[in-house]
Structure formats: structure tokens, C-alpha cells
Tab-separated table of C-alpha atoms and ligand atoms in Angstrom:
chain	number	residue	atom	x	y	z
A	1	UNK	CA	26.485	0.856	-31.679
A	2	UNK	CA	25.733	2.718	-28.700
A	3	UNK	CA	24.012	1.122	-25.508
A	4	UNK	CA	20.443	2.660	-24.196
A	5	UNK	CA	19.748	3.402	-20.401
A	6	UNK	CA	16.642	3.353	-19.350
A	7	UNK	CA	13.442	2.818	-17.188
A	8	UNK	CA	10.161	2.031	-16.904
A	9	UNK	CA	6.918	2.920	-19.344
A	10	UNK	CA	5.251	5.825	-17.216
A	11	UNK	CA	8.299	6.997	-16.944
A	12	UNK	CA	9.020	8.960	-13.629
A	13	UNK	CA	11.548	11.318	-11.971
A	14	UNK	CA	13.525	8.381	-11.248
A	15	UNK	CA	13.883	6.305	-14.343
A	16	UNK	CA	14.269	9.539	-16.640
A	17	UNK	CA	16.811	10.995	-14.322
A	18	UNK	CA	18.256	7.470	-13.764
A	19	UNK	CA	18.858	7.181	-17.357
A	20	UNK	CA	20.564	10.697	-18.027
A	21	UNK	CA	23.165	9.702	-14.377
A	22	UNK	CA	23.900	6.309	-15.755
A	23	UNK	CA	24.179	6.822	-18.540
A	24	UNK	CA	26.933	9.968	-18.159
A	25	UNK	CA	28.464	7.368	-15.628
A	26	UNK	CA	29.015	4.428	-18.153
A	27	UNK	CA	30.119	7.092	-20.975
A	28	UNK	CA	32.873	8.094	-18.578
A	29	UNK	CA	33.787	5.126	-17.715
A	30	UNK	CA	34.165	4.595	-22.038
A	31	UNK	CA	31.375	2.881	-22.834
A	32	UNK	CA	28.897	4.268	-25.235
A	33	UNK	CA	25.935	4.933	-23.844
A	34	UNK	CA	22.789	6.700	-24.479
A	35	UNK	CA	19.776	8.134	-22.143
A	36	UNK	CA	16.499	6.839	-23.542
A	37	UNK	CA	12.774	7.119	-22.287
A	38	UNK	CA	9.414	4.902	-22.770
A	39	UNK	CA	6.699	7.497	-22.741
A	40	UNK	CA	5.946	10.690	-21.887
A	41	UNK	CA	7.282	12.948	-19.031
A	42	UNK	CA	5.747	14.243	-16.015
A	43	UNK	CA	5.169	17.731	-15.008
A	44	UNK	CA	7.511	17.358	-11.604
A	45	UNK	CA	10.458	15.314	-14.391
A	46	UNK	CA	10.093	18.553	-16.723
A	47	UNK	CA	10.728	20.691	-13.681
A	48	UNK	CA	13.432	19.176	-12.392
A	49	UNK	CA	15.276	19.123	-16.294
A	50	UNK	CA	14.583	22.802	-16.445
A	51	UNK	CA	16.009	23.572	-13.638
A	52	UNK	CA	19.189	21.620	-13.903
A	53	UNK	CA	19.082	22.340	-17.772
A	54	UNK	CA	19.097	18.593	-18.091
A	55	UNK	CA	18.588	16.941	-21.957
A	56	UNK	CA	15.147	15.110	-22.038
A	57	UNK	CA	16.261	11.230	-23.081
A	58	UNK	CA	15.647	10.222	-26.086
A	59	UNK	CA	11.650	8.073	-26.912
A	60	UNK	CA	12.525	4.640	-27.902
A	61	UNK	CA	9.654	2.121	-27.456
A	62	UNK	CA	11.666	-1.078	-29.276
A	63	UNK	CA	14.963	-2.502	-28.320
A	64	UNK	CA	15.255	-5.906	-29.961
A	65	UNK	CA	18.563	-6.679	-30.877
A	66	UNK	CA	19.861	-3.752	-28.778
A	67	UNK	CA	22.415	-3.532	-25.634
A	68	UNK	CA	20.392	-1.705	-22.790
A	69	UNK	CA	21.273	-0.717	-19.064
A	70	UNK	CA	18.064	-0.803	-17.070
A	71	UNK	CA	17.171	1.211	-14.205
A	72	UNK	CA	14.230	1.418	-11.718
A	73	UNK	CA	12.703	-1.891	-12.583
A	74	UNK	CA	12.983	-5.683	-13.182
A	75	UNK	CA	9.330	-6.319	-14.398
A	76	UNK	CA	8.647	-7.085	-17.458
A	77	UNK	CA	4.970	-6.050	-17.299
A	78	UNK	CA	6.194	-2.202	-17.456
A	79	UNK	CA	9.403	-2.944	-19.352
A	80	UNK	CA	9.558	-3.012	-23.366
A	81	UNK	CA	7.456	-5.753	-24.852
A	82	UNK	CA	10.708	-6.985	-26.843
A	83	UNK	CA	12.867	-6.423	-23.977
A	84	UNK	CA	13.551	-10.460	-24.109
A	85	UNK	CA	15.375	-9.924	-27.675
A	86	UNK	CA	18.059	-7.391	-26.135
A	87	UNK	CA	21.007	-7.747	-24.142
A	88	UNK	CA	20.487	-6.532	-20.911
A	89	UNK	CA	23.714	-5.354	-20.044
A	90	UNK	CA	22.959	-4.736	-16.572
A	91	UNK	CA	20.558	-3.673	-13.524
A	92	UNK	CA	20.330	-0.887	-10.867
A	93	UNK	CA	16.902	-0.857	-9.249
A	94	UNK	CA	15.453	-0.429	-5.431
A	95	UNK	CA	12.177	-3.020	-6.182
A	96	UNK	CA	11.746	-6.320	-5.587
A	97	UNK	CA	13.080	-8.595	-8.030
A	98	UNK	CA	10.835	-8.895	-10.939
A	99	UNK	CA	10.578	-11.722	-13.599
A	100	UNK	CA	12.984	-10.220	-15.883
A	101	UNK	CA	15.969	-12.526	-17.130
A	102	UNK	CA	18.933	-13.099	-19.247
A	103	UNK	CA	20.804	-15.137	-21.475
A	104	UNK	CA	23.715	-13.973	-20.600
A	105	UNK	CA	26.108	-13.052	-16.973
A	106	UNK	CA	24.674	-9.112	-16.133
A	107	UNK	CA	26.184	-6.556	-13.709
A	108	UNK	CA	23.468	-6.149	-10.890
A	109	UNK	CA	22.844	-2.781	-8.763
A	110	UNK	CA	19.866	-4.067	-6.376
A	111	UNK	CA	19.461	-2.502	-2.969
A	112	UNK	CA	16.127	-1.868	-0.311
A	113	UNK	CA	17.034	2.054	-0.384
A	114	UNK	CA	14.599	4.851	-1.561
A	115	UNK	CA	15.472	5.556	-4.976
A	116	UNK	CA	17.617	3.949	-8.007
A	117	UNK	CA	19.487	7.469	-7.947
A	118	UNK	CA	20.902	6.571	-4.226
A	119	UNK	CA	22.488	3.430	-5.822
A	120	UNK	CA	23.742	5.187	-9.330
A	121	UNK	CA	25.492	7.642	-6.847
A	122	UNK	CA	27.275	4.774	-4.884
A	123	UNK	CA	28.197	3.779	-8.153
A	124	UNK	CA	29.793	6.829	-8.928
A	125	UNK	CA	31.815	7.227	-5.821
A	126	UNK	CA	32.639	3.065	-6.364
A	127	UNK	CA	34.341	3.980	-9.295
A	128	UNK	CA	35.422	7.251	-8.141
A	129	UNK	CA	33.838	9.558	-11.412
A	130	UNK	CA	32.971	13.446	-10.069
A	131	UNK	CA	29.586	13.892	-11.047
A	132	UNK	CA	28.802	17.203	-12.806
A	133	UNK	CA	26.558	20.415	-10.403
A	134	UNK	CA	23.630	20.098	-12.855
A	135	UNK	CA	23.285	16.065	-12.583
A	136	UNK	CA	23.900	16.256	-9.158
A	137	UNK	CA	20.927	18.413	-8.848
A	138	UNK	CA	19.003	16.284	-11.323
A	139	UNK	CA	19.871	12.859	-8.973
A	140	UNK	CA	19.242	14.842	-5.487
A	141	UNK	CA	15.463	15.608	-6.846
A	142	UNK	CA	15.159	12.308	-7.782
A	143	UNK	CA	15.705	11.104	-4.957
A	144	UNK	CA	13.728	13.435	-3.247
A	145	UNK	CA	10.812	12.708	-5.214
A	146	UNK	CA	11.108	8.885	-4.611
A	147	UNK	CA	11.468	9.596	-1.006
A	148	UNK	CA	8.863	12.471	-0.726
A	149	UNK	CA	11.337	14.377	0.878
A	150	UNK	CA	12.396	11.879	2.915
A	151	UNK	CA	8.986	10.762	4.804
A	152	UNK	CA	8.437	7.670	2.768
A	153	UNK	CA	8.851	4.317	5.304
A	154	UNK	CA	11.435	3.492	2.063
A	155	UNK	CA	13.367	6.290	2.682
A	156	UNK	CA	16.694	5.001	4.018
A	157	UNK	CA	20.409	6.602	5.970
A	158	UNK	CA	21.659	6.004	2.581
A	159	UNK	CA	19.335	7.923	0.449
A	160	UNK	CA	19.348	11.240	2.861
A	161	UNK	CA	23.346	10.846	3.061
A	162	UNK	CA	23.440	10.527	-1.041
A	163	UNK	CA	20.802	13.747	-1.200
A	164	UNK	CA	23.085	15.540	1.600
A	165	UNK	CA	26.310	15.037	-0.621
A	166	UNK	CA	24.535	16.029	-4.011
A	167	UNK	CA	23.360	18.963	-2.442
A	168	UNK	CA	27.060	20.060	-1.776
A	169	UNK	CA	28.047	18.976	-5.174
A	170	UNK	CA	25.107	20.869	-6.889
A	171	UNK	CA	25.544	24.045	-4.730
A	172	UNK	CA	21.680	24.155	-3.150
A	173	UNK	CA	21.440	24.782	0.946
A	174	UNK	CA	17.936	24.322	1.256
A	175	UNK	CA	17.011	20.515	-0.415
A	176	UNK	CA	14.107	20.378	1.213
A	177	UNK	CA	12.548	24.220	0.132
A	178	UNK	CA	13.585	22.728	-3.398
A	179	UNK	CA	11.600	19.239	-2.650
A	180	UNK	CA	8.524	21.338	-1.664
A	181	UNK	CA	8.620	23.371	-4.592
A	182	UNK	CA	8.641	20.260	-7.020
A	183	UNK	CA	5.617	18.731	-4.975
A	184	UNK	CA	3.884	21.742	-5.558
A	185	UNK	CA	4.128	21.380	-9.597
A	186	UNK	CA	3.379	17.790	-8.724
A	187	UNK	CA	-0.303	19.212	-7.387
A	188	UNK	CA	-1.047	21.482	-10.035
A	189	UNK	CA	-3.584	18.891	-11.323
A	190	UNK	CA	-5.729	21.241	-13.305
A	191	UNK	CA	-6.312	21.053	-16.576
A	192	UNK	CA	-5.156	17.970	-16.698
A	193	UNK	CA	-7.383	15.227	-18.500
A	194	UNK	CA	-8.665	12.502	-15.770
A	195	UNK	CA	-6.515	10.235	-18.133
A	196	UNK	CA	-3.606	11.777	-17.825
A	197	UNK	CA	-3.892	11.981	-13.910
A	198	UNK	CA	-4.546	8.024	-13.713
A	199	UNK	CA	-1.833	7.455	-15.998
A	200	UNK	CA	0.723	9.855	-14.485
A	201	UNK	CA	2.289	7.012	-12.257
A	202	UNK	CA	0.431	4.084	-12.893
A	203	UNK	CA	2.164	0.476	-12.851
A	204	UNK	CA	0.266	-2.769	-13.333
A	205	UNK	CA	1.344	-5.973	-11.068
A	206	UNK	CA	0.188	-9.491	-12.204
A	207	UNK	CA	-0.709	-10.670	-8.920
A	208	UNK	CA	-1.989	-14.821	-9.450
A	209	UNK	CA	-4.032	-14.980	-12.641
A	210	UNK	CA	-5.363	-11.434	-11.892
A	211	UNK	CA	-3.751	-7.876	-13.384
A	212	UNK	CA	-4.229	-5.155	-10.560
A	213	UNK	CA	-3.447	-1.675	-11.777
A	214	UNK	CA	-2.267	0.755	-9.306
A	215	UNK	CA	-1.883	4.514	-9.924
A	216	UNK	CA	-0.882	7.000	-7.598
A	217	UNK	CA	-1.069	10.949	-7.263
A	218	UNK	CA	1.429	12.735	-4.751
A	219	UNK	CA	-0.018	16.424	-3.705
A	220	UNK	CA	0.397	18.994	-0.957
A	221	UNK	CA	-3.507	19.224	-0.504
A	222	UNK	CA	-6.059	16.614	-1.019
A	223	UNK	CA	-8.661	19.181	-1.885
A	224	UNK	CA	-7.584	19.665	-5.434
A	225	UNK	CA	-9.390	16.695	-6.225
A	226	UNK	CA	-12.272	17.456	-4.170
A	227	UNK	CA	-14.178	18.183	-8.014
A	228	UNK	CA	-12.213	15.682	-9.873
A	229	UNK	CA	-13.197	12.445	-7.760
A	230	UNK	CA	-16.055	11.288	-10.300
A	231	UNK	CA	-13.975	11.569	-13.528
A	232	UNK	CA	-10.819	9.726	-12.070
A	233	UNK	CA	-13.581	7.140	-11.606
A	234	UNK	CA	-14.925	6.758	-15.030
A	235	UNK	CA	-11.211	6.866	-16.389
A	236	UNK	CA	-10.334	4.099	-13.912
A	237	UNK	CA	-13.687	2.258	-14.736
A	238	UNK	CA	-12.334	2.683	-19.000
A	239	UNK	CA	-9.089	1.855	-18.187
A	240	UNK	CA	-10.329	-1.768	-16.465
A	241	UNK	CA	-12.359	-2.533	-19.146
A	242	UNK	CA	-10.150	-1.855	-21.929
A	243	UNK	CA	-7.383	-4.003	-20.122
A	244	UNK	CA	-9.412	-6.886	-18.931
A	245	UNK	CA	-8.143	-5.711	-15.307
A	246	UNK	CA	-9.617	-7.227	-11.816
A	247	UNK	CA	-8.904	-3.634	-10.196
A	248	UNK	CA	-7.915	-0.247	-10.942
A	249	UNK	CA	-6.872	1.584	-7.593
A	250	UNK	CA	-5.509	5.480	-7.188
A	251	UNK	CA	-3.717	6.752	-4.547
A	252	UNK	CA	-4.458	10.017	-3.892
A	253	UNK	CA	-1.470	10.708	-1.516
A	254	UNK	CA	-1.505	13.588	0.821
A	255	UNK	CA	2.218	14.227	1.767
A	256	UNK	CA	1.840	17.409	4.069
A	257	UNK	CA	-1.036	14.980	6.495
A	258	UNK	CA	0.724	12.118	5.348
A	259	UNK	CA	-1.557	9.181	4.209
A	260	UNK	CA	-3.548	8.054	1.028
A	261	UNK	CA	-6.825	7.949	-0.211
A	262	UNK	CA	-7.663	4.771	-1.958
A	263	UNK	CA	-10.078	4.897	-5.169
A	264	UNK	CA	-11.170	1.682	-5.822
A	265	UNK	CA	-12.943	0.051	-9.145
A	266	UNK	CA	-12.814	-3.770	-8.430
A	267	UNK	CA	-14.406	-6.708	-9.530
A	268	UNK	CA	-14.121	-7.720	-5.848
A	269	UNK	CA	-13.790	-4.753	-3.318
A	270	UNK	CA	-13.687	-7.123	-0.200
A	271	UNK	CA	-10.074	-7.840	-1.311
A	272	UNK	CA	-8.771	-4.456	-0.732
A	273	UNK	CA	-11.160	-4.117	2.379
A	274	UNK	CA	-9.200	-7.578	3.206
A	275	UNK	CA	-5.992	-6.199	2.726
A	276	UNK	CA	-6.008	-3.142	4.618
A	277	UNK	CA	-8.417	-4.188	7.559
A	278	UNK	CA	-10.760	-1.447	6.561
A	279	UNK	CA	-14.027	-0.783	5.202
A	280	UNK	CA	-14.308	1.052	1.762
A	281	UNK	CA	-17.241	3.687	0.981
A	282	UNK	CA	-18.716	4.716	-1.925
A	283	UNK	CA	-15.764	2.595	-3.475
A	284	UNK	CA	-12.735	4.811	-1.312
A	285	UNK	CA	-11.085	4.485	1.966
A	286	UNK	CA	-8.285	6.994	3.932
A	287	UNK	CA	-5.073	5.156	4.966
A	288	UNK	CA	-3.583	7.499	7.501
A	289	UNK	CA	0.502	6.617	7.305
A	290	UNK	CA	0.634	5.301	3.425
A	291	UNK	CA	2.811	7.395	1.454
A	292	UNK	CA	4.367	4.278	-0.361
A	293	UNK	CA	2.636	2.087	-3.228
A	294	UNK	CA	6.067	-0.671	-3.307
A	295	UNK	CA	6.302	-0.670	0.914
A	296	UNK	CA	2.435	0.031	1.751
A	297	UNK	CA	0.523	-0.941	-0.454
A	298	UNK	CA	1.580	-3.979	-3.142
A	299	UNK	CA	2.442	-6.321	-0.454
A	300	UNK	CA	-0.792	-6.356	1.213
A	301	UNK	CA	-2.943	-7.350	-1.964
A	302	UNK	CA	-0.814	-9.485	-3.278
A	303	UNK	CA	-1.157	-12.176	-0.700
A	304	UNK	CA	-4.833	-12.346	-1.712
A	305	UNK	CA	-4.854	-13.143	-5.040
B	1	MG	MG1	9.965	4.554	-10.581
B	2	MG	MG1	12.463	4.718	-8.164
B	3	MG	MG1	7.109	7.095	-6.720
């Protein structure tokens, strides 16, 4: 019975590439392992397999009774709801430590870098495997995403060294000309249903007795939302209703001017106000600096519920 690798629901860059790198690890190191997903794939995620001709995991929503190799996360809130009945082999994440746990011993990959791909390829060279050109490609753009091209505050000397070595390996000069090219898919927002953009990369925290639900939209230019503004809202209005929410917030991140505009739909605005020392209007407020939901943003409203 083979094991499944994989990472959170909404899956991004990360957790689908993440399962596709650890997986190929773990098979060479004779395990049987296979790359799974939770949901659908992003635009950037389907750029970065076609380029790399990289095998889109396999959907599996249920894993009771099943071995599984997580990456990306430790929370069960955007894990599998029967995650509990499997055995969780092991662990490689770059969050803080969720509320997930086991019944039995697990190997655990936890580290404060930029990306779970920086880890998986320390755990490569740990166990000295070569890691095939078109993973390598697949694991530097993860990376890159998770680091928006290394200008996040989470990016760390370990994630650019990883992204400078996979860059060798996968036989590409100019990383960053690469990076900017995958942002740029990442802002081709239209067409896209205002569901699909809140939904994109959306994670929900339970912060006291509350759920917050916090989404977040990397572009090169702002101003592709400049028309789109009022129907994010009434999706983000549904989506707190339908989930008995306290707050549904978007980043709209700007990664060129670096910094985020908050959309806010709260049952209590003054919170966020609260939490980042500013005033909103008409229910939205720039944060010049915040590029980073985990390091920015999460640990500033959580404290105030
Ligand atoms: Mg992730
Ligand atoms: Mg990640
Ligand atoms: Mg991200």
C-alpha cells in the first residue's frame, strides 16, 4: 500500500510541488510513495508543471486508514477532515506548529525558512539523493513563489542558497527573469470568477472562539483589480455568511511597490484597525511593507481575539 504526500486544501505552489519532491525523495530512498493533492491548482502551480513537465498529483480528499507524509502545514483546519484516522508518517513544514497530532513517534522537518521546498532540499542533500533538472526547477519556483522572489521578511540565507543550487542543477541563469514571469501569470486575474480569486490562496485560522478567513492575491500591478474591488466584496461577504466567519480579509499584495491592500468584511472592523495601528476606509486599508500573510499579518490579529 503506497504512502500519500501531500499539502494543504487550496493547494499552492508549495504543497503541490512539495508533494511531487518528497515524494520522488522517499521513493528513492525505497519507500512507496505517492504525490497527492486536496483541491484544485492554481494558474502560477500549472505554469510551473508545464514548464518543468512535472505530473499534476493525484486528487484525494479522504485518507482514513492511510499512511501520509505531510508538507506545508500542521493545521488541521486546512488539512483532511479524517486526517486524525491516518498515520502521519511524518512532517516538513516552515509554519508555526499547528494542532495536528499523532498516535504514534513521526519524523519532523520544521524550520523558520521561506518555503517547505528549502527544507525537502536539505533533505535531499542529508541523505545525499541527486535530484532530477526538471524537479529541481519545479522546487526552485516554489520557493520562489513562497518567497516572492526573495522580498518576503520570511525569506531566509537558506532559501536563496537552496534556489541558487537548484538553479545550477536545473540549468536556468536567470531565477529571478523566471520568478517574474510566474508572477505575471499570477496577475492575469481576468476572467476569473470573484470566487475563484478569494479562494485562490485562502486559509482559515481559528483564532479564540472566532474563525478569521484570510485570502491573499500576489500581482505585479494593483490596478488589475481597480474594477474587480466590489465583487471580491460580495464573494467575501457570501463566503462569511455561509461559514459562520467573524472576518473575511484579502490581501491584495503588490510585489513590484511592495505592500498589501487589506479588504475587510468583519463583524468588528476595529480589530483589524487594532491590529495594524491604522484606520480602515470604505472597509480597506494600504499596508506599505506587507508582503507576508504567516510573518505580517496572522500574528497581529491573533492577539485580539
Ligand atoms: Mg502553502
Ligand atoms: Mg509554503
Ligand atoms: Mg504564499
Amino acid at each position: 500500500m503506497s504512502t500519500y504526500v501531500f499539502g494543504h486544501t487550496n493547494p499552492d505552489s508549495d504543497s503541490i510541488v512539495g508533494a511531487i519532491s518528497l515524494s520522488y525523495l522517499k521513493n528513492q530512498l525505497g519507500e512507496d510513495c505517492l504525490a497527492a493533492r486536496q483541491g484544485k491548482i492554481s494558474p502560477e502551480t500549472q505554469f510551473i508543471l508545464d514548464k518543468f513537465d512535472g505530473k499534476l498529483p493525484l486528487l484525494k480528499t479522504s485518507y482514513a486508514g492511510e499512511k501520509v507524509y505531510i508538507v506545508d502545514t500542521t493545521d488541521l483546519a486546512i488539512l483532511p477532515k479524517d486526517i486524525l484516522d491516518s498515520t502521519v508518517l511524518g512532517v516538513v513544514d516552515h509554519h508555526k506548529l499547528g494542532d495536528l497530532t499523532t498516535s504514534t513517534p513521526l519524523e519532523c522537518w520544521i524550520r523558520p525558512v521561506g518555503c517547505s521546498n528549502t527544507i525537502i532540499k536539505e533533505m535531499y542533500d542529508y541523505h545525499h539523493v541527486e535530484i532530477p533538472a526538471d524537479i529541481a526547477g519545479m522546487m526552485m519556483c516554489a520557493i520562489l513563489s513562497d518567497t516572492v522572489i526573495f522580498k518576503s521578511p520570511t525569506c531566509t540565507k537558506a532559501d536563496t542558497k537552496a534556489v541558487k543550487e537548484l538553479a545550477k542543477i536545473c540549468g536556468i541563469e536567470d531565477f529571478k527573469a523566471l520568478g517574474m514571469e510566474m508572477f505575471l501569470v499570477k496577475s492575469a486575474v481576468e476572467g476569473t470568477s470573484a470566487k475563484d480569486l478569494v479562494m485562490r490562496d485562502y486559509k482559515e485560522f481559528d483564532m479564540g472562539d472566532c474563525k478569521v478567513g484570510v485570502g491573499q492575491l500576489e500581482v505585479v500591478d494593483l490596478s488589475v483589480f481597480d474594477d474587480k474591488k466590489k465583487m471580491l466584496f460580495d464573494e467575501m461577504k457570501r463566503v462569511k455568511e455561509e461559514g459562520g466567519l467573524h472576518s473575511v480579509i484579502v490581501l491584495l499584495t503588490d510585489i513590484v511597490t511592495e505592500g498589501s491592500l487589506l479588504l475587510v468584511v468583519s463583524d468588528d472592523e476595529s480589530k483589524v484597525e487594532k491590529a495594524f495601528g491604522k484606520k480602515l476606509e470604505n472597509h480597506e486599508v494600504w499596508l506599505e511593507g506587507v508582503l507576508s500573510r504567516k510573518k505580517q499579518v496572522i500574528p497581529f490579529l491573533q492577539p485580539l481575539f
